[in-house]
Amino acid sequence: MNSLPNQPTTGNYGIASLYCGDLDPDITEANLYDKFSQAGPVASIRVCRDVVTKRSLGYAYINFQQAMDAERALDTMNYELIKGRPMRLMWSQRDPSLRKSGVGNVFIKNLDKSIDNKSLYDTFSVFGNILSCKVAHDERNNSKGYGFVHFETQDASDQAIQKVNGMLLNDKKVYVGRFMTRKERMETLGHPATRFTNIYVKNFGEANLSDEEFQQLFEPYGKIVSCVIMKDDGGKSRGFGFVSYETHEAAKKAVDALNGSEVKNCKLYVARAQKKNERQAELREKYEKLKMERLNRYQQGVNLYVKNLDDVIDDARLHEEFSVYGNITSAKIMVDEKGNTKGFGFVCFSSPDEATKAVTEMNGRIIVSKPLFVALAQRKEERKQHLAAQHAVRTQGMPRGFIGHGYTGMIPTNYLMPVAQPRPFMTTNQVPRPRWAQQQQQGQMRQQPGGWPMQVPSVVQVQPRMQTAQGNQRPQSSMQNQHQQQSMANGSRHQGLYASNTVRKPM
């Protein structure tokens, strides 16, 4: 059984927890619950994810209620396929010192590409309980040819090293030894640069060297184990190759003698052969060093940004125009891939005072036919922050709906339109009605400005202004009173000629 010693059977999640690795990024807690609930009641499951992107990191922790259920899952489900990938199970070790101690850990190299995690586990499980077993893979899930086996005890690992080291696995002789950290390897074996035997050669593509000529070039410096020129599918040289010597001294002698030499008008590059990850780490370190040097050089306010340059201005003309203000360390105009100027460049002075004087004198000065814009050069991050601050100042006090919107002829979508208030109107029983009526089509709709659509009745009623306040009426003469009484009498006689809801117009 692949169990830890003295495993209790209580509901302690710390000793009933499994680590599940090599998971597909699309695996969720629900998928793992469906899988592991077959072994017993599951207390909780957590898939570890990236803090920013929330993407799965490829491993999870499964907490069972009983330790025996976790042990059963470890024995029966280890390396089972889930979404096409074999999952790797082991007991969860919360204490990192136990994992990093190196006790019982074995390193295996020169593995055949067909050996996977399960094959390696089956090979070494005869020597004792295995806590973890893994074959290293690249980003395309192809084996790198080496792996690790972590045994429960040091005795089991010693026995595995003694029995398997030098044996054939899938017709390949494997090396099995005690796992060492990088620091231990450096102390024991030294830096790879001090003990290399394999060298890398390039830049001889145009020389058309044959395999014999290539080997004869390196034979005078020592015994060669192997020599190869890399070729494409058509058998044509790709311009680089490798030479492996029997001793480090011979390899170093060949590098010192042939690096930079010319063969058939081709200048050779000869150096120690490096693995891809080692070369990438070295280039990364070199790039970071150059970046820091550049930042330290330009962050003191000595680098100027110059734009709106005329097309006829080149590096020499730019250097000449600014040289009167101090010592210039570099002057460069930026160009595209065709060599055409982009209209801006940089001038670097030796001191901040010289740069400040150049900004004061040259900003706005016309050179050839254009006024220059000269300012202190900024890094991309600083320029973004500066532009954001300027934008915040410009938009301060503007309506909220218009902030961040350029004028496009349309109202922004987040701008609140003012709601039109309905106009007050008078009911029909508050005003006198006319005696004439104008016929209109029944059911005609009319939209009042700023209001809702309203139904227009079939008879349009003209409602003249009526004076209701007593103080607004002028005193009427006796003749006007008689005329008004006569009109009211005539209206009563003709009342039947009009609809009940209309009145005649006052005279």
mmCIF file of N, CA and C in Angstrom, residues 35-162:
data_model
loop_
_atom_site.group_PDB
_atom_site.id
_atom_site.type_symbol
_atom_site.label_atom_id
_atom_site.label_comp_id
_atom_site.label_asym_id
_atom_site.label_seq_id
_atom_site.Cartn_x
_atom_site.Cartn_y
_atom_site.Cartn_z
ATOM 1 N N LYS A 35 -15.023 12.471 -10.047
ATOM 2 C CA LYS A 35 -14.029 11.409 -10.148
ATOM 3 C C LYS A 35 -13.722 10.788 -8.788
ATOM 4 N N PHE A 36 -13.464 11.622 -7.781
ATOM 5 C CA PHE A 36 -12.976 11.114 -6.501
ATOM 6 C C PHE A 36 -14.086 10.735 -5.530
ATOM 7 N N SER A 37 -15.306 11.152 -5.808
ATOM 8 C CA SER A 37 -16.397 10.727 -4.925
ATOM 9 C C SER A 37 -16.657 9.226 -5.024
ATOM 10 N N GLN A 38 -16.097 8.573 -6.052
ATOM 11 C CA GLN A 38 -16.240 7.117 -6.167
ATOM 12 C C GLN A 38 -15.417 6.391 -5.105
ATOM 13 N N ALA A 39 -14.360 7.043 -4.607
ATOM 14 C CA ALA A 39 -13.520 6.406 -3.586
ATOM 15 C C ALA A 39 -14.062 6.592 -2.187
ATOM 16 N N GLY A 40 -14.871 7.603 -1.957
ATOM 17 C CA GLY A 40 -15.422 7.854 -0.637
ATOM 18 C C GLY A 40 -15.902 9.282 -0.508
ATOM 19 N N PRO A 41 -16.495 9.609 0.638
ATOM 20 C CA PRO A 41 -17.012 10.972 0.845
ATOM 21 C C PRO A 41 -15.889 12.004 0.786
ATOM 22 N N VAL A 42 -16.099 13.042 -0.025
ATOM 23 C CA VAL A 42 -15.118 14.105 -0.217
ATOM 24 C C VAL A 42 -15.537 15.312 0.610
ATOM 25 N N ALA A 43 -14.610 15.826 1.424
ATOM 26 C CA ALA A 43 -14.911 16.991 2.258
ATOM 27 C C ALA A 43 -14.823 18.283 1.453
ATOM 28 N N SER A 44 -13.768 18.442 0.667
ATOM 29 C CA SER A 44 -13.601 19.657 -0.129
ATOM 30 C C SER A 44 -12.578 19.410 -1.227
ATOM 31 N N ILE A 45 -12.661 20.227 -2.271
ATOM 32 C CA ILE A 45 -11.738 20.170 -3.403
ATOM 33 C C ILE A 45 -11.402 21.597 -3.789
ATOM 34 N N ARG A 46 -10.132 21.846 -4.044
ATOM 35 C CA ARG A 46 -9.705 23.185 -4.469
ATOM 36 C C ARG A 46 -8.708 23.061 -5.612
ATOM 37 N N VAL A 47 -9.068 23.647 -6.745
ATOM 38 C CA VAL A 47 -8.158 23.746 -7.888
ATOM 39 C C VAL A 47 -7.389 25.056 -7.749
ATOM 40 N N CYS A 48 -6.074 25.008 -7.716
ATOM 41 C CA CYS A 48 -5.251 26.203 -7.550
ATOM 42 C C CYS A 48 -5.200 26.972 -8.861
ATOM 43 N N ARG A 49 -5.429 28.285 -8.772
ATOM 44 C CA ARG A 49 -5.517 29.127 -9.962
ATOM 45 C C ARG A 49 -4.628 30.352 -9.817
ATOM 46 N N ASP A 50 -4.322 30.947 -10.963
ATOM 47 C CA ASP A 50 -3.531 32.172 -10.978
ATOM 48 C C ASP A 50 -4.345 33.309 -10.365
ATOM 49 N N VAL A 51 -3.677 34.150 -9.592
ATOM 50 C CA VAL A 51 -4.384 35.210 -8.877
ATOM 51 C C VAL A 51 -4.973 36.224 -9.846
ATOM 52 N N VAL A 52 -4.279 36.515 -10.933
ATOM 53 C CA VAL A 52 -4.712 37.557 -11.861
ATOM 54 C C VAL A 52 -5.635 36.996 -12.931
ATOM 55 N N THR A 53 -5.190 35.971 -13.642
ATOM 56 C CA THR A 53 -5.954 35.445 -14.777
ATOM 57 C C THR A 53 -7.010 34.428 -14.381
ATOM 58 N N LYS A 54 -6.935 33.896 -13.155
ATOM 59 C CA LYS A 54 -7.870 32.873 -12.673
ATOM 60 C C LYS A 54 -7.790 31.582 -13.491
ATOM 61 N N ARG A 55 -6.699 31.394 -14.202
ATOM 62 C CA ARG A 55 -6.502 30.175 -14.980
ATOM 63 C C ARG A 55 -5.882 29.105 -14.090
ATOM 64 N N SER A 56 -6.298 27.857 -14.324
ATOM 65 C CA SER A 56 -5.810 26.752 -13.502
ATOM 66 C C SER A 56 -4.306 26.595 -13.638
ATOM 67 N N LEU A 57 -3.636 26.321 -12.510
ATOM 68 C CA LEU A 57 -2.200 26.090 -12.499
ATOM 69 C C LEU A 57 -1.844 24.632 -12.749
ATOM 70 N N GLY A 58 -2.839 23.786 -12.938
ATOM 71 C CA GLY A 58 -2.586 22.391 -13.293
ATOM 72 C C GLY A 58 -2.501 21.446 -12.115
ATOM 73 N N TYR A 59 -2.866 21.891 -10.913
ATOM 74 C CA TYR A 59 -2.859 20.972 -9.774
ATOM 75 C C TYR A 59 -3.974 21.368 -8.809
ATOM 76 N N ALA A 60 -4.319 20.414 -7.951
ATOM 77 C CA ALA A 60 -5.434 20.629 -7.025
ATOM 78 C C ALA A 60 -5.205 19.821 -5.755
ATOM 79 N N TYR A 61 -6.024 20.085 -4.741
ATOM 80 C CA TYR A 61 -5.983 19.361 -3.471
ATOM 81 C C TYR A 61 -7.370 18.783 -3.208
ATOM 82 N N ILE A 62 -7.400 17.490 -2.865
ATOM 83 C CA ILE A 62 -8.648 16.783 -2.567
ATOM 84 C C ILE A 62 -8.611 16.352 -1.106
ATOM 85 N N ASN A 63 -9.559 16.821 -0.328
ATOM 86 C CA ASN A 63 -9.646 16.495 1.092
ATOM 87 C C ASN A 63 -10.790 15.507 1.320
ATOM 88 N N PHE A 64 -10.444 14.312 1.797
ATOM 89 C CA PHE A 64 -11.441 13.292 2.122
ATOM 90 C C PHE A 64 -11.817 13.398 3.598
ATOM 91 N N GLN A 65 -12.964 12.854 3.926
ATOM 92 C CA GLN A 65 -13.396 12.828 5.317
ATOM 93 C C GLN A 65 -12.675 11.744 6.110
ATOM 94 N N GLN A 66 -12.277 10.672 5.428
ATOM 95 C CA GLN A 66 -11.580 9.574 6.094
ATOM 96 C C GLN A 66 -10.254 9.314 5.370
ATOM 97 N N ALA A 67 -9.207 9.024 6.157
ATOM 98 C CA ALA A 67 -7.896 8.765 5.580
ATOM 99 C C ALA A 67 -7.882 7.498 4.740
ATOM 100 N N MET A 68 -8.696 6.510 5.103
ATOM 101 C CA MET A 68 -8.731 5.261 4.330
ATOM 102 C C MET A 68 -9.300 5.501 2.927
ATOM 103 N N ASP A 69 -10.214 6.470 2.801
ATOM 104 C CA ASP A 69 -10.741 6.790 1.473
ATOM 105 C C ASP A 69 -9.670 7.466 0.612
ATOM 106 N N ALA A 70 -8.878 8.330 1.230
ATOM 107 C CA ALA A 70 -7.783 8.965 0.490
ATOM 108 C C ALA A 70 -6.760 7.932 0.053
ATOM 109 N N GLU A 71 -6.471 6.951 0.939
ATOM 110 C CA GLU A 71 -5.523 5.898 0.597
ATOM 111 C C GLU A 71 -6.051 5.026 -0.529
ATOM 112 N N ARG A 72 -7.360 4.756 -0.511
ATOM 113 C CA ARG A 72 -7.963 3.960 -1.569
ATOM 114 C C ARG A 72 -7.887 4.685 -2.908
ATOM 115 N N ALA A 73 -8.150 6.006 -2.907
ATOM 116 C CA ALA A 73 -8.059 6.779 -4.151
ATOM 117 C C ALA A 73 -6.635 6.797 -4.680
ATOM 118 N N LEU A 74 -5.637 6.906 -3.779
ATOM 119 C CA LEU A 74 -4.241 6.925 -4.195
ATOM 120 C C LEU A 74 -3.828 5.602 -4.835
ATOM 121 N N ASP A 75 -4.331 4.469 -4.312
ATOM 122 C CA ASP A 75 -3.957 3.150 -4.831
ATOM 123 C C ASP A 75 -4.663 2.813 -6.132
ATOM 124 N N THR A 76 -5.893 3.278 -6.286
ATOM 125 C CA THR A 76 -6.695 2.829 -7.426
ATOM 126 C C THR A 76 -6.804 3.849 -8.554
ATOM 127 N N MET A 77 -6.554 5.122 -8.287
ATOM 128 C CA MET A 77 -6.793 6.164 -9.293
ATOM 129 C C MET A 77 -5.536 6.857 -9.776
ATOM 130 N N ASN A 78 -4.384 6.513 -9.220
ATOM 131 C CA ASN A 78 -3.161 7.203 -9.625
ATOM 132 C C ASN A 78 -2.860 6.935 -11.100
ATOM 133 N N TYR A 79 -2.587 7.984 -11.860
ATOM 134 C CA TYR A 79 -2.278 7.955 -13.296
ATOM 135 C C TYR A 79 -3.468 7.560 -14.156
ATOM 136 N N GLU A 80 -4.682 7.661 -13.627
ATOM 137 C CA GLU A 80 -5.858 7.471 -14.474
ATOM 138 C C GLU A 80 -6.056 8.705 -15.355
ATOM 139 N N LEU A 81 -6.662 8.488 -16.533
ATOM 140 C CA LEU A 81 -6.874 9.582 -17.473
ATOM 141 C C LEU A 81 -8.082 10.408 -17.059
ATOM 142 N N ILE A 82 -7.927 11.714 -17.113
ATOM 143 C CA ILE A 82 -9.039 12.632 -16.923
ATOM 144 C C ILE A 82 -8.887 13.751 -17.952
ATOM 145 N N LYS A 83 -9.820 13.790 -18.869
ATOM 146 C CA LYS A 83 -9.765 14.678 -20.032
ATOM 147 C C LYS A 83 -8.512 14.432 -20.866
ATOM 148 N N GLY A 84 -8.165 13.174 -21.019
ATOM 149 C CA GLY A 84 -7.053 12.799 -21.889
ATOM 150 C C GLY A 84 -5.682 12.887 -21.264
ATOM 151 N N ARG A 85 -5.569 13.277 -20.002
ATOM 152 C CA ARG A 85 -4.275 13.385 -19.332
ATOM 153 C C ARG A 85 -4.244 12.510 -18.087
ATOM 154 N N PRO A 86 -3.113 11.802 -17.868
ATOM 155 C CA PRO A 86 -3.002 11.005 -16.643
ATOM 156 C C PRO A 86 -2.712 11.914 -15.450
ATOM 157 N N MET A 87 -3.550 11.832 -14.438
ATOM 158 C CA MET A 87 -3.331 12.659 -13.249
ATOM 159 C C MET A 87 -2.346 11.963 -12.316
ATOM 160 N N ARG A 88 -1.552 12.769 -11.614
ATOM 161 C CA ARG A 88 -0.517 12.262 -10.723
ATOM 162 C C ARG A 88 -0.912 12.560 -9.288
ATOM 163 N N LEU A 89 -1.076 11.496 -8.481
ATOM 164 C CA LEU A 89 -1.537 11.640 -7.098
ATOM 165 C C LEU A 89 -0.399 11.376 -6.127
ATOM 166 N N MET A 90 -0.409 12.100 -5.030
ATOM 167 C CA MET A 90 0.528 11.871 -3.933
ATOM 168 C C MET A 90 -0.070 12.482 -2.665
ATOM 169 N N TRP A 91 0.459 12.057 -1.533
ATOM 170 C CA TRP A 91 0.011 12.641 -0.276
ATOM 171 C C TRP A 91 0.413 14.109 -0.226
ATOM 172 N N SER A 92 -0.474 14.935 0.291
ATOM 173 C CA SER A 92 -0.202 16.357 0.406
ATOM 174 C C SER A 92 0.777 16.605 1.554
ATOM 175 N N GLN A 93 1.916 17.222 1.229
ATOM 176 C CA GLN A 93 2.928 17.557 2.237
ATOM 177 C C GLN A 93 2.878 19.057 2.476
ATOM 178 N N ARG A 94 2.274 19.446 3.583
ATOM 179 C CA ARG A 94 2.149 20.863 3.893
ATOM 180 C C ARG A 94 3.476 21.478 4.336
ATOM 181 N N ASP A 95 4.364 20.673 4.882
ATOM 182 C CA ASP A 95 5.645 21.180 5.350
ATOM 183 C C ASP A 95 6.638 21.173 4.196
ATOM 184 N N PRO A 96 7.075 22.339 3.688
ATOM 185 C CA PRO A 96 7.992 22.349 2.529
ATOM 186 C C PRO A 96 9.362 21.767 2.843
ATOM 187 N N SER A 97 9.757 21.734 4.114
ATOM 188 C CA SER A 97 11.069 21.187 4.452
ATOM 189 C C SER A 97 11.152 19.694 4.151
ATOM 190 N N LEU A 98 10.012 19.008 4.251
ATOM 191 C CA LEU A 98 10.002 17.579 3.935
ATOM 192 C C LEU A 98 10.217 17.349 2.436
ATOM 193 N N ARG A 99 9.652 18.232 1.608
ATOM 194 C CA ARG A 99 9.800 18.072 0.169
ATOM 195 C C ARG A 99 11.185 18.481 -0.301
ATOM 196 N N LYS A 100 11.788 19.480 0.342
ATOM 197 C CA LYS A 100 13.062 20.030 -0.113
ATOM 198 C C LYS A 100 14.274 19.405 0.577
ATOM 199 N N SER A 101 14.051 18.481 1.475
ATOM 200 C CA SER A 101 15.180 17.879 2.184
ATOM 201 C C SER A 101 16.028 17.004 1.272
ATOM 202 N N GLY A 102 15.415 16.418 0.240
ATOM 203 C CA GLY A 102 16.145 15.544 -0.669
ATOM 204 C C GLY A 102 16.309 14.124 -0.169
ATOM 205 N N VAL A 103 15.771 13.817 1.011
ATOM 206 C CA VAL A 103 15.880 12.464 1.560
ATOM 207 C C VAL A 103 14.997 11.517 0.751
ATOM 208 N N GLY A 104 15.586 10.461 0.207
ATOM 209 C CA GLY A 104 14.839 9.480 -0.568
ATOM 210 C C GLY A 104 14.540 9.896 -1.988
ATOM 211 N N ASN A 105 15.116 11.000 -2.468
ATOM 212 C CA ASN A 105 14.825 11.502 -3.810
ATOM 213 C C ASN A 105 15.895 11.011 -4.784
ATOM 214 N N VAL A 106 15.453 10.501 -5.937
ATOM 215 C CA VAL A 106 16.331 9.887 -6.928
ATOM 216 C C VAL A 106 16.149 10.593 -8.263
ATOM 217 N N PHE A 107 17.273 10.807 -8.968
ATOM 218 C CA PHE A 107 17.264 11.430 -10.285
ATOM 219 C C PHE A 107 17.601 10.389 -11.335
ATOM 220 N N ILE A 108 16.806 10.329 -12.414
ATOM 221 C CA ILE A 108 17.011 9.369 -13.500
ATOM 222 C C ILE A 108 17.120 10.149 -14.805
ATOM 223 N N LYS A 109 18.137 9.851 -15.631
ATOM 224 C CA LYS A 109 18.277 10.517 -16.922
ATOM 225 C C LYS A 109 18.555 9.489 -18.013
ATOM 226 N N ASN A 110 18.545 9.983 -19.261
ATOM 227 C CA ASN A 110 18.697 9.156 -20.456
ATOM 228 C C ASN A 110 17.520 8.190 -20.620
ATOM 229 N N LEU A 111 16.317 8.681 -20.252
ATOM 230 C CA LEU A 111 15.109 7.863 -20.401
ATOM 231 C C LEU A 111 14.625 7.893 -21.846
ATOM 232 N N ASP A 112 14.039 6.776 -22.269
ATOM 233 C CA ASP A 112 13.428 6.713 -23.594
ATOM 234 C C ASP A 112 12.182 7.613 -23.623
ATOM 235 N N LYS A 113 11.897 8.182 -24.791
ATOM 236 C CA LYS A 113 10.767 9.108 -24.919
ATOM 237 C C LYS A 113 9.424 8.443 -24.640
ATOM 238 N N SER A 114 9.366 7.118 -24.769
ATOM 239 C CA SER A 114 8.093 6.427 -24.563
ATOM 240 C C SER A 114 7.785 6.173 -23.093
ATOM 241 N N ILE A 115 8.741 6.382 -22.200
ATOM 242 C CA ILE A 115 8.513 6.128 -20.775
ATOM 243 C C ILE A 115 7.776 7.317 -20.173
ATOM 244 N N ASP A 116 6.608 7.016 -19.590
ATOM 245 C CA ASP A 116 5.807 8.064 -18.967
ATOM 246 C C ASP A 116 5.824 7.893 -17.446
ATOM 247 N N ASN A 117 4.985 8.664 -16.768
ATOM 248 C CA ASN A 117 4.957 8.634 -15.301
ATOM 249 C C ASN A 117 4.602 7.249 -14.762
ATOM 250 N N LYS A 118 3.609 6.625 -15.356
ATOM 251 C CA LYS A 118 3.156 5.328 -14.862
ATOM 252 C C LYS A 118 4.225 4.260 -15.087
ATOM 253 N N SER A 119 4.881 4.263 -16.248
ATOM 254 C CA SER A 119 5.937 3.281 -16.512
ATOM 255 C C SER A 119 7.091 3.438 -15.525
ATOM 256 N N LEU A 120 7.468 4.677 -15.240
ATOM 257 C CA LEU A 120 8.536 4.925 -14.273
ATOM 258 C C LEU A 120 8.119 4.490 -12.872
ATOM 259 N N TYR A 121 6.861 4.710 -12.536
ATOM 260 C CA TYR A 121 6.340 4.313 -11.221
ATOM 261 C C TYR A 121 6.372 2.792 -11.072
ATOM 262 N N ASP A 122 5.906 2.100 -12.106
ATOM 263 C CA ASP A 122 5.890 0.643 -12.045
ATOM 264 C C ASP A 122 7.303 0.064 -11.959
ATOM 265 N N THR A 123 8.282 0.712 -12.574
ATOM 266 C CA THR A 123 9.650 0.211 -12.558
ATOM 267 C C THR A 123 10.279 0.309 -11.171
ATOM 268 N N PHE A 124 10.020 1.414 -10.464
ATOM 269 C CA PHE A 124 10.694 1.663 -9.189
ATOM 270 C C PHE A 124 9.847 1.312 -7.971
ATOM 271 N N SER A 125 8.575 0.968 -8.149
ATOM 272 C CA SER A 125 7.733 0.680 -6.990
ATOM 273 C C SER A 125 8.142 -0.604 -6.270
ATOM 274 N N VAL A 126 8.952 -1.456 -6.901
ATOM 275 C CA VAL A 126 9.360 -2.709 -6.257
ATOM 276 C C VAL A 126 10.372 -2.467 -5.144
ATOM 277 N N PHE A 127 10.952 -1.270 -5.071
ATOM 278 C CA PHE A 127 11.977 -1.004 -4.068
ATOM 279 C C PHE A 127 11.419 -0.342 -2.805
ATOM 280 N N GLY A 128 10.164 0.063 -2.813
ATOM 281 C CA GLY A 128 9.567 0.666 -1.623
ATOM 282 C C GLY A 128 8.423 1.596 -1.985
ATOM 283 N N ASN A 129 7.822 2.186 -0.942
ATOM 284 C CA ASN A 129 6.712 3.120 -1.150
ATOM 285 C C ASN A 129 7.201 4.395 -1.805
ATOM 286 N N ILE A 130 6.489 4.822 -2.843
ATOM 287 C CA ILE A 130 6.859 6.019 -3.612
ATOM 288 C C ILE A 130 5.912 7.146 -3.230
ATOM 289 N N LEU A 131 6.480 8.271 -2.825
ATOM 290 C CA LEU A 131 5.675 9.451 -2.506
ATOM 291 C C LEU A 131 5.349 10.266 -3.751
ATOM 292 N N SER A 132 6.285 10.350 -4.673
ATOM 293 C CA SER A 132 6.083 11.131 -5.885
ATOM 294 C C SER A 132 6.943 10.552 -6.995
ATOM 295 N N CYS A 133 6.415 10.590 -8.219
ATOM 296 C CA CYS A 133 7.129 10.063 -9.383
ATOM 297 C C CYS A 133 6.723 10.900 -10.592
ATOM 298 N N LYS A 134 7.716 11.455 -11.290
ATOM 299 C CA LYS A 134 7.390 12.344 -12.403
ATOM 300 C C LYS A 134 8.477 12.321 -13.451
ATOM 301 N N VAL A 135 8.062 12.303 -14.738
ATOM 302 C CA VAL A 135 8.951 12.476 -15.884
ATOM 303 C C VAL A 135 8.802 13.904 -16.373
ATOM 304 N N ALA A 136 9.911 14.612 -16.565
ATOM 305 C CA ALA A 136 9.867 16.011 -17.002
ATOM 306 C C ALA A 136 9.400 16.094 -18.450
ATOM 307 N N HIS A 137 8.516 17.064 -18.724
ATOM 308 C CA HIS A 137 7.981 17.280 -20.074
ATOM 309 C C HIS A 137 8.167 18.733 -20.461
ATOM 310 N N ASP A 138 8.221 18.987 -21.781
ATOM 311 C CA ASP A 138 8.311 20.350 -22.278
ATOM 312 C C ASP A 138 6.922 20.921 -22.473
ATOM 313 N N GLU A 139 6.846 22.116 -23.081
ATOM 314 C CA GLU A 139 5.553 22.778 -23.256
ATOM 315 C C GLU A 139 4.640 22.037 -24.220
ATOM 316 N N ARG A 140 5.201 21.162 -25.061
ATOM 317 C CA ARG A 140 4.378 20.356 -25.978
ATOM 318 C C ARG A 140 4.063 18.984 -25.412
ATOM 319 N N ASN A 141 4.321 18.793 -24.130
ATOM 320 C CA ASN A 141 4.041 17.538 -23.422
ATOM 321 C C ASN A 141 4.903 16.386 -23.933
ATOM 322 N N ASN A 142 6.093 16.684 -24.467
ATOM 323 C CA ASN A 142 7.035 15.651 -24.875
ATOM 324 C C ASN A 142 8.068 15.438 -23.771
ATOM 325 N N SER A 143 8.470 14.181 -23.579
ATOM 326 C CA SER A 143 9.421 13.852 -22.526
ATOM 327 C C SER A 143 10.774 14.505 -22.781
ATOM 328 N N LYS A 144 11.388 15.029 -21.710
ATOM 329 C CA LYS A 144 12.728 15.603 -21.800
ATOM 330 C C LYS A 144 13.823 14.573 -21.568
ATOM 331 N N GLY A 145 13.442 13.328 -21.263
ATOM 332 C CA GLY A 145 14.428 12.270 -21.104
ATOM 333 C C GLY A 145 14.970 12.113 -19.703
ATOM 334 N N TYR A 146 14.383 12.776 -18.719
ATOM 335 C CA TYR A 146 14.805 12.582 -17.340
ATOM 336 C C TYR A 146 13.596 12.714 -16.415
ATOM 337 N N GLY A 147 13.768 12.230 -15.186
ATOM 338 C CA GLY A 147 12.658 12.258 -14.240
ATOM 339 C C GLY A 147 13.147 12.132 -12.801
ATOM 340 N N PHE A 148 12.197 12.069 -11.877
ATOM 341 C CA PHE A 148 12.498 12.024 -10.454
ATOM 342 C C PHE A 148 11.571 11.018 -9.781
ATOM 343 N N VAL A 149 12.109 10.307 -8.794
ATOM 344 C CA VAL A 149 11.332 9.377 -7.972
ATOM 345 C C VAL A 149 11.661 9.676 -6.515
ATOM 346 N N HIS A 150 10.629 9.970 -5.739
ATOM 347 C CA HIS A 150 10.814 10.291 -4.325
ATOM 348 C C HIS A 150 10.281 9.124 -3.496
ATOM 349 N N PHE A 151 11.195 8.432 -2.834
ATOM 350 C CA PHE A 151 10.815 7.292 -1.999
ATOM 351 C C PHE A 151 10.498 7.772 -0.578
ATOM 352 N N GLU A 152 9.799 6.887 0.127
ATOM 353 C CA GLU A 152 9.434 7.209 1.506
ATOM 354 C C GLU A 152 10.642 7.154 2.438
ATOM 355 N N THR A 153 11.578 6.279 2.159
ATOM 356 C CA THR A 153 12.760 6.128 3.011
ATOM 357 C C THR A 153 14.025 6.228 2.175
ATOM 358 N N GLN A 154 15.136 6.563 2.845
ATOM 359 C CA GLN A 154 16.429 6.652 2.176
ATOM 360 C C GLN A 154 16.940 5.280 1.770
ATOM 361 N N ASP A 155 16.614 4.249 2.562
ATOM 362 C CA ASP A 155 17.048 2.892 2.219
ATOM 363 C C ASP A 155 16.462 2.441 0.889
ATOM 364 N N ALA A 156 15.204 2.766 0.644
ATOM 365 C CA ALA A 156 14.568 2.379 -0.623
ATOM 366 C C ALA A 156 15.252 3.083 -1.797
ATOM 367 N N SER A 157 15.585 4.355 -1.616
ATOM 368 C CA SER A 157 16.241 5.079 -2.711
ATOM 369 C C SER A 157 17.646 4.529 -2.963
ATOM 370 N N ASP A 158 18.388 4.181 -1.910
ATOM 371 C CA ASP A 158 19.730 3.612 -2.096
ATOM 372 C C ASP A 158 19.668 2.280 -2.832
ATOM 373 N N GLN A 159 18.683 1.478 -2.493
ATOM 374 C CA GLN A 159 18.519 0.193 -3.160
ATOM 375 C C GLN A 159 18.174 0.377 -4.636
ATOM 376 N N ALA A 160 17.331 1.373 -4.970
ATOM 377 C CA ALA A 160 16.978 1.638 -6.367
ATOM 378 C C ALA A 160 18.187 2.094 -7.160
ATOM 379 N N ILE A 161 19.027 2.939 -6.565
ATOM 380 C CA ILE A 161 20.230 3.408 -7.262
ATOM 381 C C ILE A 161 21.169 2.236 -7.541
ATOM 382 N N GLN A 162 21.322 1.352 -6.555
ATOM 383 C CA GLN A 162 22.226 0.227 -6.701
ATOM 384 C C GLN A 162 21.752 -0.760 -7.758
#
